[in-house]
Amino acid sequence: MTATPHGAPDGTTPLRATLAGCAALLLWAFLALLARLAQPLPPLLLTGLAFAVGGSLGLAVVAARRRLGALRQPPLVWLHGVGGLAGYHALYFAALALAPPVEANLLNYTWPLLIVLLAAPLRGLPLGPRRLAGVGLGAAGAVLLLSGAEAGGAAAAAANPAAGYALALAAGVTWALYSVLAGTRRLARVPTEAVAGFCLAAAALALLGHALFEPPAWPAGRQWPALLLLGAGPVGGAFFLWDIGMKRGDPRLLGTLAYAVPVASTLLLVAFGEGRLGPATLAAAALVVGGGALAATARADRS
């Protein structure tokens, strides 16, 4: 399972890089819960403030490591980084605002499947029957969980379902392309520290969009802790870990394991009283875990 057989110059091995990607997936499991705690906030404002927190924390770390020079990147790199981060989250939050959240989230979670499938033509990585079977099991688990709508809570009335579904699908495609392209020859050498700049630029774009297209709003009360945690984790630190995983780890395995995110997210919602646990959730978890285990045992030289 290697995208860079001999590891990175800084000593990051493919295994460690893949584990970093897994840590990003773990942080993303908290996205739904923290976003729910931050409601009600307009989508672009939520995106902008969360990115501002994540980018500021990242920039502080980059500055402490005296790596600010990593932010000097060509326009193509900035287009990929800012477009992927800002584009995905704006599309995702807008989809949740327009369409029923369960169905919108289901369409959004086409990105794990797309990452696995796009890794073959864009990265030259073989798939193989075992890995494809793992993807199928993970996809079945995600569909079972999300179509069952067991997360609970009062769902907002769908304002424009068709537009929301289209935006959710576009979000999935955007994140898959962003993730897989990060490991291509032209972008693989971009240092992970540059993600701090991408986050800050994404924050600026989202906040500008809020000022232009959304009614004025500002966080209050428990929204602030939720925003700070969002910026430190799912909309911050996770991007740095994911960048390492996509560039130096195994995107096929990470794409398969990504199906665990909606399951873990639902379990967290249940644990915090935002949903209920039922047979479909348990069955979905078994499918996702089984699919991930099957894909993880696929030999890199064959599948």
PDB file of C-alpha atoms in Angstrom:
ATOM      1  CA  MET A   1       0.000   0.000   0.000  1.00  0.00           C
ATOM      2  CA  THR A   2       2.260   2.692  -1.142  1.00  0.00           C
ATOM      3  CA  ALA A   3       1.997   5.823  -3.192  1.00  0.00           C
ATOM      4  CA  THR A   4       5.624   6.737  -2.463  1.00  0.00           C
ATOM      5  CA  PRO A   5       7.499   3.438  -2.038  1.00  0.00           C
ATOM      6  CA  HIS A   6      10.498   4.776  -0.189  1.00  0.00           C
ATOM      7  CA  GLY A   7       8.695   7.242   2.059  1.00  0.00           C
ATOM      8  CA  ALA A   8       8.917  11.030   2.158  1.00  0.00           C
ATOM      9  CA  PRO A   9      12.080  13.076   2.643  1.00  0.00           C
ATOM     10  CA  ASP A  10      10.951  13.964   6.191  1.00  0.00           C
ATOM     11  CA  GLY A  11      10.814  10.288   7.145  1.00  0.00           C
ATOM     12  CA  THR A  12       7.049   9.855   6.869  1.00  0.00           C
ATOM     13  CA  THR A  13       6.485   6.274   5.740  1.00  0.00           C
ATOM     14  CA  PRO A  14       3.448   5.219   3.694  1.00  0.00           C
ATOM     15  CA  LEU A  15       2.061   3.446   6.761  1.00  0.00           C
ATOM     16  CA  ARG A  16       2.370   6.521   8.951  1.00  0.00           C
ATOM     17  CA  ALA A  17       0.874   8.669   6.218  1.00  0.00           C
ATOM     18  CA  THR A  18      -2.108   6.339   5.889  1.00  0.00           C
ATOM     19  CA  LEU A  19      -2.564   6.452   9.675  1.00  0.00           C
ATOM     20  CA  ALA A  20      -2.552  10.257   9.458  1.00  0.00           C
ATOM     21  CA  GLY A  21      -5.364  10.010   6.906  1.00  0.00           C
ATOM     22  CA  CYS A  22      -7.258   7.714   9.286  1.00  0.00           C
ATOM     23  CA  ALA A  23      -6.891  10.344  12.026  1.00  0.00           C
ATOM     24  CA  ALA A  24      -8.475  12.879   9.666  1.00  0.00           C
ATOM     25  CA  LEU A  25     -11.422  10.527   9.145  1.00  0.00           C
ATOM     26  CA  LEU A  26     -11.806  10.236  12.912  1.00  0.00           C
ATOM     27  CA  LEU A  27     -11.943  14.021  13.254  1.00  0.00           C
ATOM     28  CA  TRP A  28     -14.514  14.253  10.461  1.00  0.00           C
ATOM     29  CA  ALA A  29     -16.785  11.956  12.437  1.00  0.00           C
ATOM     30  CA  PHE A  30     -17.358  14.968  14.725  1.00  0.00           C
ATOM     31  CA  LEU A  31     -18.338  17.291  11.855  1.00  0.00           C
ATOM     32  CA  ALA A  32     -22.086  16.629  11.972  1.00  0.00           C
ATOM     33  CA  LEU A  33     -22.308  16.905  15.761  1.00  0.00           C
ATOM     34  CA  LEU A  34     -20.299  20.122  15.983  1.00  0.00           C
ATOM     35  CA  ALA A  35     -22.085  21.660  13.005  1.00  0.00           C
ATOM     36  CA  ARG A  36     -25.394  20.838  14.672  1.00  0.00           C
ATOM     37  CA  LEU A  37     -24.263  22.470  17.921  1.00  0.00           C
ATOM     38  CA  ALA A  38     -23.268  25.573  15.937  1.00  0.00           C
ATOM     39  CA  GLN A  39     -26.734  25.972  14.429  1.00  0.00           C
ATOM     40  CA  PRO A  40     -28.490  28.048  13.382  1.00  0.00           C
ATOM     41  CA  LEU A  41     -25.823  29.870  11.414  1.00  0.00           C
ATOM     42  CA  PRO A  42     -25.866  30.649   7.659  1.00  0.00           C
ATOM     43  CA  PRO A  43     -23.778  28.096   5.697  1.00  0.00           C
ATOM     44  CA  LEU A  44     -21.187  30.544   4.361  1.00  0.00           C
ATOM     45  CA  LEU A  45     -20.727  32.207   7.754  1.00  0.00           C
ATOM     46  CA  LEU A  46     -20.255  28.813   9.413  1.00  0.00           C
ATOM     47  CA  THR A  47     -17.759  27.814   6.716  1.00  0.00           C
ATOM     48  CA  GLY A  48     -15.829  31.083   6.921  1.00  0.00           C
ATOM     49  CA  LEU A  49     -15.519  31.219  10.704  1.00  0.00           C
ATOM     50  CA  ALA A  50     -14.519  27.557  11.002  1.00  0.00           C
ATOM     51  CA  PHE A  51     -11.858  27.978   8.314  1.00  0.00           C
ATOM     52  CA  ALA A  52     -10.619  31.167   9.981  1.00  0.00           C
ATOM     53  CA  VAL A  53     -10.032  29.263  13.216  1.00  0.00           C
ATOM     54  CA  GLY A  54      -8.384  26.294  11.482  1.00  0.00           C
ATOM     55  CA  GLY A  55      -6.240  28.468   9.229  1.00  0.00           C
ATOM     56  CA  SER A  56      -5.081  30.685  12.095  1.00  0.00           C
ATOM     57  CA  LEU A  57      -4.068  27.695  14.214  1.00  0.00           C
ATOM     58  CA  GLY A  58      -2.290  26.144  11.253  1.00  0.00           C
ATOM     59  CA  LEU A  59      -0.486  29.375  10.433  1.00  0.00           C
ATOM     60  CA  ALA A  60       0.720  29.648  14.030  1.00  0.00           C
ATOM     61  CA  VAL A  61       2.232  26.163  13.813  1.00  0.00           C
ATOM     62  CA  VAL A  62       3.816  26.900  10.432  1.00  0.00           C
ATOM     63  CA  ALA A  63       5.296  30.146  11.743  1.00  0.00           C
ATOM     64  CA  ALA A  64       6.647  28.393  14.849  1.00  0.00           C
ATOM     65  CA  ARG A  65       8.373  25.872  12.585  1.00  0.00           C
ATOM     66  CA  ARG A  66       9.759  28.733  10.451  1.00  0.00           C
ATOM     67  CA  ARG A  67       8.085  27.333   7.370  1.00  0.00           C
ATOM     68  CA  LEU A  68       6.166  30.391   6.167  1.00  0.00           C
ATOM     69  CA  GLY A  69       7.972  30.084   2.852  1.00  0.00           C
ATOM     70  CA  ALA A  70       5.805  27.032   2.136  1.00  0.00           C
ATOM     71  CA  LEU A  71       2.900  29.412   1.501  1.00  0.00           C
ATOM     72  CA  ARG A  72       4.583  30.689  -1.671  1.00  0.00           C
ATOM     73  CA  GLN A  73       2.997  28.430  -4.261  1.00  0.00           C
ATOM     74  CA  PRO A  74       2.057  28.851  -7.940  1.00  0.00           C
ATOM     75  CA  PRO A  75      -1.518  29.813  -8.908  1.00  0.00           C
ATOM     76  CA  LEU A  76      -2.443  26.260  -9.913  1.00  0.00           C
ATOM     77  CA  VAL A  77      -1.648  25.004  -6.408  1.00  0.00           C
ATOM     78  CA  TRP A  78      -3.746  27.749  -4.815  1.00  0.00           C
ATOM     79  CA  LEU A  79      -6.606  27.023  -7.210  1.00  0.00           C
ATOM     80  CA  HIS A  80      -6.544  23.361  -6.227  1.00  0.00           C
ATOM     81  CA  GLY A  81      -6.237  23.997  -2.494  1.00  0.00           C
ATOM     82  CA  VAL A  82      -8.668  26.870  -2.047  1.00  0.00           C
ATOM     83  CA  GLY A  83     -11.103  25.588  -4.653  1.00  0.00           C
ATOM     84  CA  GLY A  84     -11.201  22.150  -3.070  1.00  0.00           C
ATOM     85  CA  LEU A  85     -11.575  23.274   0.544  1.00  0.00           C
ATOM     86  CA  ALA A  86     -13.883  26.260   0.064  1.00  0.00           C
ATOM     87  CA  GLY A  87     -15.803  24.706  -2.813  1.00  0.00           C
ATOM     88  CA  TYR A  88     -16.570  21.448  -1.049  1.00  0.00           C
ATOM     89  CA  HIS A  89     -17.721  22.940   2.227  1.00  0.00           C
ATOM     90  CA  ALA A  90     -19.800  25.682   0.625  1.00  0.00           C
ATOM     91  CA  LEU A  91     -21.534  23.072  -1.549  1.00  0.00           C
ATOM     92  CA  TYR A  92     -21.998  20.686   1.391  1.00  0.00           C
ATOM     93  CA  PHE A  93     -23.465  23.182   3.860  1.00  0.00           C
ATOM     94  CA  ALA A  94     -25.686  24.662   1.143  1.00  0.00           C
ATOM     95  CA  ALA A  95     -26.962  21.185   0.255  1.00  0.00           C
ATOM     96  CA  LEU A  96     -27.865  20.525   3.893  1.00  0.00           C
ATOM     97  CA  ALA A  97     -29.730  23.825   3.995  1.00  0.00           C
ATOM     98  CA  LEU A  98     -31.794  23.122   0.848  1.00  0.00           C
ATOM     99  CA  ALA A  99     -32.456  19.371   0.858  1.00  0.00           C
ATOM    100  CA  PRO A 100     -33.456  16.780   3.476  1.00  0.00           C
ATOM    101  CA  PRO A 101     -30.179  16.254   5.378  1.00  0.00           C
ATOM    102  CA  VAL A 102     -30.155  12.444   5.281  1.00  0.00           C
ATOM    103  CA  GLU A 103     -30.568  12.222   1.512  1.00  0.00           C
ATOM    104  CA  ALA A 104     -28.155  15.104   0.935  1.00  0.00           C
ATOM    105  CA  ASN A 105     -25.535  13.466   3.116  1.00  0.00           C
ATOM    106  CA  LEU A 106     -26.002  10.186   1.245  1.00  0.00           C
ATOM    107  CA  LEU A 107     -25.241  11.859  -2.075  1.00  0.00           C
ATOM    108  CA  ASN A 108     -22.303  13.695  -0.545  1.00  0.00           C
ATOM    109  CA  TYR A 109     -20.825  10.370   0.517  1.00  0.00           C
ATOM    110  CA  THR A 110     -20.170   9.391  -3.062  1.00  0.00           C
ATOM    111  CA  TRP A 111     -16.672  10.796  -2.437  1.00  0.00           C
ATOM    112  CA  PRO A 112     -15.174   7.710  -0.760  1.00  0.00           C
ATOM    113  CA  LEU A 113     -16.219   5.543  -3.698  1.00  0.00           C
ATOM    114  CA  LEU A 114     -14.968   8.135  -6.180  1.00  0.00           C
ATOM    115  CA  ILE A 115     -11.596   8.362  -4.407  1.00  0.00           C
ATOM    116  CA  VAL A 116     -11.082   4.621  -4.701  1.00  0.00           C
ATOM    117  CA  LEU A 117     -12.166   4.532  -8.335  1.00  0.00           C
ATOM    118  CA  LEU A 118     -10.252   7.664  -9.404  1.00  0.00           C
ATOM    119  CA  ALA A 119      -7.048   6.403  -7.769  1.00  0.00           C
ATOM    120  CA  ALA A 120      -6.645   3.974 -10.667  1.00  0.00           C
ATOM    121  CA  PRO A 121      -6.672   6.361 -13.671  1.00  0.00           C
ATOM    122  CA  LEU A 122      -5.223   9.412 -11.899  1.00  0.00           C
ATOM    123  CA  ARG A 123      -2.602   7.784  -9.657  1.00  0.00           C
ATOM    124  CA  GLY A 124      -1.910   4.520 -11.486  1.00  0.00           C
ATOM    125  CA  LEU A 125      -2.885   2.426  -8.444  1.00  0.00           C
ATOM    126  CA  PRO A 126      -4.511  -0.988  -9.093  1.00  0.00           C
ATOM    127  CA  LEU A 127      -7.861  -1.781  -7.523  1.00  0.00           C
ATOM    128  CA  GLY A 128      -8.419  -5.535  -7.539  1.00  0.00           C
ATOM    129  CA  PRO A 129     -11.484  -7.590  -6.562  1.00  0.00           C
ATOM    130  CA  ARG A 130     -10.889  -7.609  -2.793  1.00  0.00           C
ATOM    131  CA  ARG A 131     -10.572  -3.849  -2.579  1.00  0.00           C
ATOM    132  CA  LEU A 132     -13.632  -3.335  -4.790  1.00  0.00           C
ATOM    133  CA  ALA A 133     -15.580  -5.777  -2.624  1.00  0.00           C
ATOM    134  CA  GLY A 134     -14.573  -3.767   0.447  1.00  0.00           C
ATOM    135  CA  VAL A 135     -15.797  -0.585  -1.221  1.00  0.00           C
ATOM    136  CA  GLY A 136     -19.093  -2.305  -2.027  1.00  0.00           C
ATOM    137  CA  LEU A 137     -19.629  -3.400   1.577  1.00  0.00           C
ATOM    138  CA  GLY A 138     -18.775   0.063   2.875  1.00  0.00           C
ATOM    139  CA  ALA A 139     -21.116   1.699   0.402  1.00  0.00           C
ATOM    140  CA  ALA A 140     -23.915  -0.688   1.359  1.00  0.00           C
ATOM    141  CA  GLY A 141     -23.412   0.161   5.021  1.00  0.00           C
ATOM    142  CA  ALA A 142     -23.500   3.902   4.364  1.00  0.00           C
ATOM    143  CA  VAL A 143     -26.645   3.577   2.249  1.00  0.00           C
ATOM    144  CA  LEU A 144     -28.355   1.453   4.902  1.00  0.00           C
ATOM    145  CA  LEU A 145     -27.489   3.915   7.644  1.00  0.00           C
ATOM    146  CA  LEU A 146     -28.319   7.126   5.843  1.00  0.00           C
ATOM    147  CA  SER A 147     -31.451   5.930   4.070  1.00  0.00           C
ATOM    148  CA  GLY A 148     -32.773   4.702   7.410  1.00  0.00           C
ATOM    149  CA  ALA A 149     -32.752   8.278   8.729  1.00  0.00           C
ATOM    150  CA  GLU A 150     -32.032   7.082  12.250  1.00  0.00           C
ATOM    151  CA  ALA A 151     -29.986  10.096  13.295  1.00  0.00           C
ATOM    152  CA  GLY A 152     -33.138  11.639  14.725  1.00  0.00           C
ATOM    153  CA  GLY A 153     -33.774  15.261  15.551  1.00  0.00           C
ATOM    154  CA  ALA A 154     -36.166  17.680  13.945  1.00  0.00           C
ATOM    155  CA  ALA A 155     -35.341  17.916  10.266  1.00  0.00           C
ATOM    156  CA  ALA A 156     -35.721  21.306   8.692  1.00  0.00           C
ATOM    157  CA  ALA A 157     -38.218  21.599   5.894  1.00  0.00           C
ATOM    158  CA  ALA A 158     -36.501  21.179   2.557  1.00  0.00           C
ATOM    159  CA  ALA A 159     -36.394  24.513   0.757  1.00  0.00           C
ATOM    160  CA  ASN A 160     -35.364  23.196  -2.666  1.00  0.00           C
ATOM    161  CA  PRO A 161     -34.649  19.431  -2.665  1.00  0.00           C
ATOM    162  CA  ALA A 162     -33.614  19.142  -6.311  1.00  0.00           C
ATOM    163  CA  ALA A 163     -31.038  21.916  -6.012  1.00  0.00           C
ATOM    164  CA  GLY A 164     -29.848  20.495  -2.698  1.00  0.00           C
ATOM    165  CA  TYR A 165     -29.329  17.033  -4.168  1.00  0.00           C
ATOM    166  CA  ALA A 166     -27.371  18.488  -7.087  1.00  0.00           C
ATOM    167  CA  LEU A 167     -25.175  20.491  -4.719  1.00  0.00           C
ATOM    168  CA  ALA A 168     -24.553  17.430  -2.514  1.00  0.00           C
ATOM    169  CA  LEU A 169     -23.462  15.373  -5.509  1.00  0.00           C
ATOM    170  CA  ALA A 170     -21.240  18.233  -6.679  1.00  0.00           C
ATOM    171  CA  ALA A 171     -19.710  18.358  -3.199  1.00  0.00           C
ATOM    172  CA  GLY A 172     -18.834  14.668  -3.335  1.00  0.00           C
ATOM    173  CA  VAL A 173     -17.215  15.013  -6.755  1.00  0.00           C
ATOM    174  CA  THR A 174     -15.306  18.121  -5.631  1.00  0.00           C
ATOM    175  CA  TRP A 175     -13.823  16.462  -2.551  1.00  0.00           C
ATOM    176  CA  ALA A 176     -12.877  13.284  -4.415  1.00  0.00           C
ATOM    177  CA  LEU A 177     -11.049  15.258  -7.109  1.00  0.00           C
ATOM    178  CA  TYR A 178      -9.338  17.456  -4.530  1.00  0.00           C
ATOM    179  CA  SER A 179      -8.164  14.423  -2.573  1.00  0.00           C
ATOM    180  CA  VAL A 180      -6.898  12.305  -5.440  1.00  0.00           C
ATOM    181  CA  LEU A 181      -5.288  15.171  -7.362  1.00  0.00           C
ATOM    182  CA  ALA A 182      -3.312  16.108  -4.230  1.00  0.00           C
ATOM    183  CA  GLY A 183      -1.194  13.023  -4.791  1.00  0.00           C
ATOM    184  CA  THR A 184      -0.529  13.475  -8.498  1.00  0.00           C
ATOM    185  CA  ARG A 185       2.980  14.235  -9.675  1.00  0.00           C
ATOM    186  CA  ARG A 186       2.419  17.985 -10.081  1.00  0.00           C
ATOM    187  CA  LEU A 187       0.875  18.506  -6.628  1.00  0.00           C
ATOM    188  CA  ALA A 188       2.447  15.772  -4.504  1.00  0.00           C
ATOM    189  CA  ARG A 189       5.511  17.896  -3.741  1.00  0.00           C
ATOM    190  CA  VAL A 190       3.491  20.803  -2.345  1.00  0.00           C
ATOM    191  CA  PRO A 191       4.329  20.932   1.392  1.00  0.00           C
ATOM    192  CA  THR A 192       1.479  20.218   3.776  1.00  0.00           C
ATOM    193  CA  GLU A 193       2.155  23.552   5.534  1.00  0.00           C
ATOM    194  CA  ALA A 194       0.593  25.293   2.519  1.00  0.00           C
ATOM    195  CA  VAL A 195      -2.805  24.027   3.706  1.00  0.00           C
ATOM    196  CA  ALA A 196      -2.777  26.815   6.325  1.00  0.00           C
ATOM    197  CA  GLY A 197      -2.817  29.389   3.550  1.00  0.00           C
ATOM    198  CA  PHE A 198      -5.560  27.520   1.713  1.00  0.00           C
ATOM    199  CA  CYS A 199      -7.714  27.532   4.847  1.00  0.00           C
ATOM    200  CA  LEU A 200      -7.291  31.279   5.393  1.00  0.00           C
ATOM    201  CA  ALA A 201      -8.054  32.041   1.752  1.00  0.00           C
ATOM    202  CA  ALA A 202     -11.114  29.781   1.934  1.00  0.00           C
ATOM    203  CA  ALA A 203     -12.224  31.653   5.061  1.00  0.00           C
ATOM    204  CA  ALA A 204     -11.920  34.991   3.290  1.00  0.00           C
ATOM    205  CA  LEU A 205     -13.948  33.787   0.303  1.00  0.00           C
ATOM    206  CA  ALA A 206     -16.670  32.267   2.482  1.00  0.00           C
ATOM    207  CA  LEU A 207     -16.981  35.371   4.671  1.00  0.00           C
ATOM    208  CA  LEU A 208     -17.155  37.574   1.577  1.00  0.00           C
ATOM    209  CA  GLY A 209     -19.890  35.319   0.230  1.00  0.00           C
ATOM    210  CA  HIS A 210     -21.737  35.626   3.545  1.00  0.00           C
ATOM    211  CA  ALA A 211     -21.562  39.414   3.383  1.00  0.00           C
ATOM    212  CA  LEU A 212     -22.892  39.424  -0.168  1.00  0.00           C
ATOM    213  CA  PHE A 213     -25.505  36.664  -0.188  1.00  0.00           C
ATOM    214  CA  GLU A 214     -26.636  35.847   3.364  1.00  0.00           C
ATOM    215  CA  PRO A 215     -28.513  37.792   6.029  1.00  0.00           C
ATOM    216  CA  PRO A 216     -26.240  39.254   8.741  1.00  0.00           C
ATOM    217  CA  ALA A 217     -25.641  36.908  11.671  1.00  0.00           C
ATOM    218  CA  TRP A 218     -23.093  36.260  14.420  1.00  0.00           C
ATOM    219  CA  PRO A 219     -22.435  33.315  16.764  1.00  0.00           C
ATOM    220  CA  ALA A 220     -23.557  33.406  20.389  1.00  0.00           C
ATOM    221  CA  GLY A 221     -23.555  31.130  23.415  1.00  0.00           C
ATOM    222  CA  ARG A 222     -22.655  27.488  22.755  1.00  0.00           C
ATOM    223  CA  GLN A 223     -22.065  28.246  19.086  1.00  0.00           C
ATOM    224  CA  TRP A 224     -18.613  29.616  19.918  1.00  0.00           C
ATOM    225  CA  PRO A 225     -17.208  26.446  21.527  1.00  0.00           C
ATOM    226  CA  ALA A 226     -18.632  24.419  18.638  1.00  0.00           C
ATOM    227  CA  LEU A 227     -16.978  26.741  16.104  1.00  0.00           C
ATOM    228  CA  LEU A 228     -13.631  26.603  17.889  1.00  0.00           C
ATOM    229  CA  LEU A 229     -13.726  22.813  17.983  1.00  0.00           C
ATOM    230  CA  LEU A 230     -14.767  22.708  14.326  1.00  0.00           C
ATOM    231  CA  GLY A 231     -11.804  24.875  13.365  1.00  0.00           C
ATOM    232  CA  ALA A 232      -9.343  22.917  15.472  1.00  0.00           C
ATOM    233  CA  GLY A 233     -10.519  19.512  14.231  1.00  0.00           C
ATOM    234  CA  PRO A 234     -12.875  18.671  11.341  1.00  0.00           C
ATOM    235  CA  VAL A 235     -12.417  22.022   9.542  1.00  0.00           C
ATOM    236  CA  GLY A 236      -8.783  22.511  10.464  1.00  0.00           C
ATOM    237  CA  GLY A 237      -6.336  19.898  11.668  1.00  0.00           C
ATOM    238  CA  ALA A 238      -8.050  17.168   9.669  1.00  0.00           C
ATOM    239  CA  PHE A 239      -7.027  18.833   6.390  1.00  0.00           C
ATOM    240  CA  PHE A 240      -3.334  18.700   7.280  1.00  0.00           C
ATOM    241  CA  LEU A 241      -3.614  15.021   8.217  1.00  0.00           C
ATOM    242  CA  TRP A 242      -5.648  14.243   5.090  1.00  0.00           C
ATOM    243  CA  ASP A 243      -3.090  15.985   2.889  1.00  0.00           C
ATOM    244  CA  ILE A 244      -0.356  13.746   4.288  1.00  0.00           C
ATOM    245  CA  GLY A 245      -2.510  10.666   3.820  1.00  0.00           C
ATOM    246  CA  MET A 246      -3.459  11.463   0.227  1.00  0.00           C
ATOM    247  CA  LYS A 247       0.062  12.379  -0.854  1.00  0.00           C
ATOM    248  CA  ARG A 248       2.105   9.696   0.901  1.00  0.00           C
ATOM    249  CA  GLY A 249      -0.354   7.018   1.975  1.00  0.00           C
ATOM    250  CA  ASP A 250      -2.808   4.678   0.267  1.00  0.00           C
ATOM    251  CA  PRO A 251      -5.810   6.601  -1.118  1.00  0.00           C
ATOM    252  CA  ARG A 252      -7.637   3.357  -1.982  1.00  0.00           C
ATOM    253  CA  LEU A 253      -7.652   2.177   1.626  1.00  0.00           C
ATOM    254  CA  LEU A 254      -8.493   5.650   2.949  1.00  0.00           C
ATOM    255  CA  GLY A 255     -11.349   5.963   0.483  1.00  0.00           C
ATOM    256  CA  THR A 256     -12.770   2.649   1.675  1.00  0.00           C
ATOM    257  CA  LEU A 257     -12.342   3.457   5.373  1.00  0.00           C
ATOM    258  CA  ALA A 258     -14.059   6.805   4.799  1.00  0.00           C
ATOM    259  CA  TYR A 259     -17.390   4.971   4.811  1.00  0.00           C
ATOM    260  CA  ALA A 260     -16.930   4.628   8.556  1.00  0.00           C
ATOM    261  CA  VAL A 261     -17.375   8.397   8.949  1.00  0.00           C
ATOM    262  CA  PRO A 262     -21.193   8.500   8.613  1.00  0.00           C
ATOM    263  CA  VAL A 263     -21.488   5.515  10.954  1.00  0.00           C
ATOM    264  CA  ALA A 264     -19.218   7.065  13.590  1.00  0.00           C
ATOM    265  CA  SER A 265     -20.976  10.398  13.126  1.00  0.00           C
ATOM    266  CA  THR A 266     -24.353   8.807  13.811  1.00  0.00           C
ATOM    267  CA  LEU A 267     -23.042   7.007  16.901  1.00  0.00           C
ATOM    268  CA  LEU A 268     -21.733  10.318  18.241  1.00  0.00           C
ATOM    269  CA  LEU A 269     -25.093  11.968  17.639  1.00  0.00           C
ATOM    270  CA  VAL A 270     -26.749   9.133  19.538  1.00  0.00           C
ATOM    271  CA  ALA A 271     -24.260   9.437  22.397  1.00  0.00           C
ATOM    272  CA  PHE A 272     -25.056  13.136  22.749  1.00  0.00           C
ATOM    273  CA  GLY A 273     -28.801  12.618  22.666  1.00  0.00           C
ATOM    274  CA  GLU A 274     -29.274  13.764  19.086  1.00  0.00           C
ATOM    275  CA  GLY A 275     -30.521  10.441  17.736  1.00  0.00           C
ATOM    276  CA  ARG A 276     -31.379   6.829  18.498  1.00  0.00           C
ATOM    277  CA  LEU A 277     -29.590   3.541  17.986  1.00  0.00           C
ATOM    278  CA  GLY A 278     -31.467   0.848  16.069  1.00  0.00           C
ATOM    279  CA  PRO A 279     -30.875  -2.414  14.168  1.00  0.00           C
ATOM    280  CA  ALA A 280     -30.106  -0.626  10.903  1.00  0.00           C
ATOM    281  CA  THR A 281     -27.326   1.380  12.542  1.00  0.00           C
ATOM    282  CA  LEU A 282     -25.732  -1.753  13.998  1.00  0.00           C
ATOM    283  CA  ALA A 283     -26.009  -3.591  10.664  1.00  0.00           C
ATOM    284  CA  ALA A 284     -24.519  -0.606   8.840  1.00  0.00           C
ATOM    285  CA  ALA A 285     -21.614  -0.485  11.273  1.00  0.00           C
ATOM    286  CA  ALA A 286     -20.929  -4.186  10.689  1.00  0.00           C
ATOM    287  CA  LEU A 287     -20.918  -3.698   6.909  1.00  0.00           C
ATOM    288  CA  VAL A 288     -18.585  -0.712   7.081  1.00  0.00           C
ATOM    289  CA  VAL A 289     -16.170  -2.394   9.484  1.00  0.00           C
ATOM    290  CA  GLY A 290     -16.206  -5.551   7.372  1.00  0.00           C
ATOM    291  CA  GLY A 291     -15.583  -3.603   4.177  1.00  0.00           C
ATOM    292  CA  GLY A 292     -12.698  -1.703   5.715  1.00  0.00           C
ATOM    293  CA  ALA A 293     -11.139  -4.868   7.060  1.00  0.00           C
ATOM    294  CA  LEU A 294     -11.481  -6.573   3.676  1.00  0.00           C
ATOM    295  CA  ALA A 295      -9.853  -3.651   1.870  1.00  0.00           C
ATOM    296  CA  ALA A 296      -7.105  -3.403   4.480  1.00  0.00           C
ATOM    297  CA  THR A 297      -6.064  -7.000   3.857  1.00  0.00           C
ATOM    298  CA  ALA A 298      -5.743  -6.459   0.110  1.00  0.00           C
ATOM    299  CA  ARG A 299      -2.118  -6.890  -0.936  1.00  0.00           C
ATOM    300  CA  ALA A 300      -0.701  -3.719  -2.464  1.00  0.00           C
ATOM    301  CA  ASP A 301       1.113  -5.541  -5.240  1.00  0.00           C
ATOM    302  CA  ARG A 302      -2.030  -7.275  -6.459  1.00  0.00           C
ATOM    303  CA  SER A 303      -5.035  -5.175  -5.470  1.00  0.00           C
TER     304      SER A 303
END
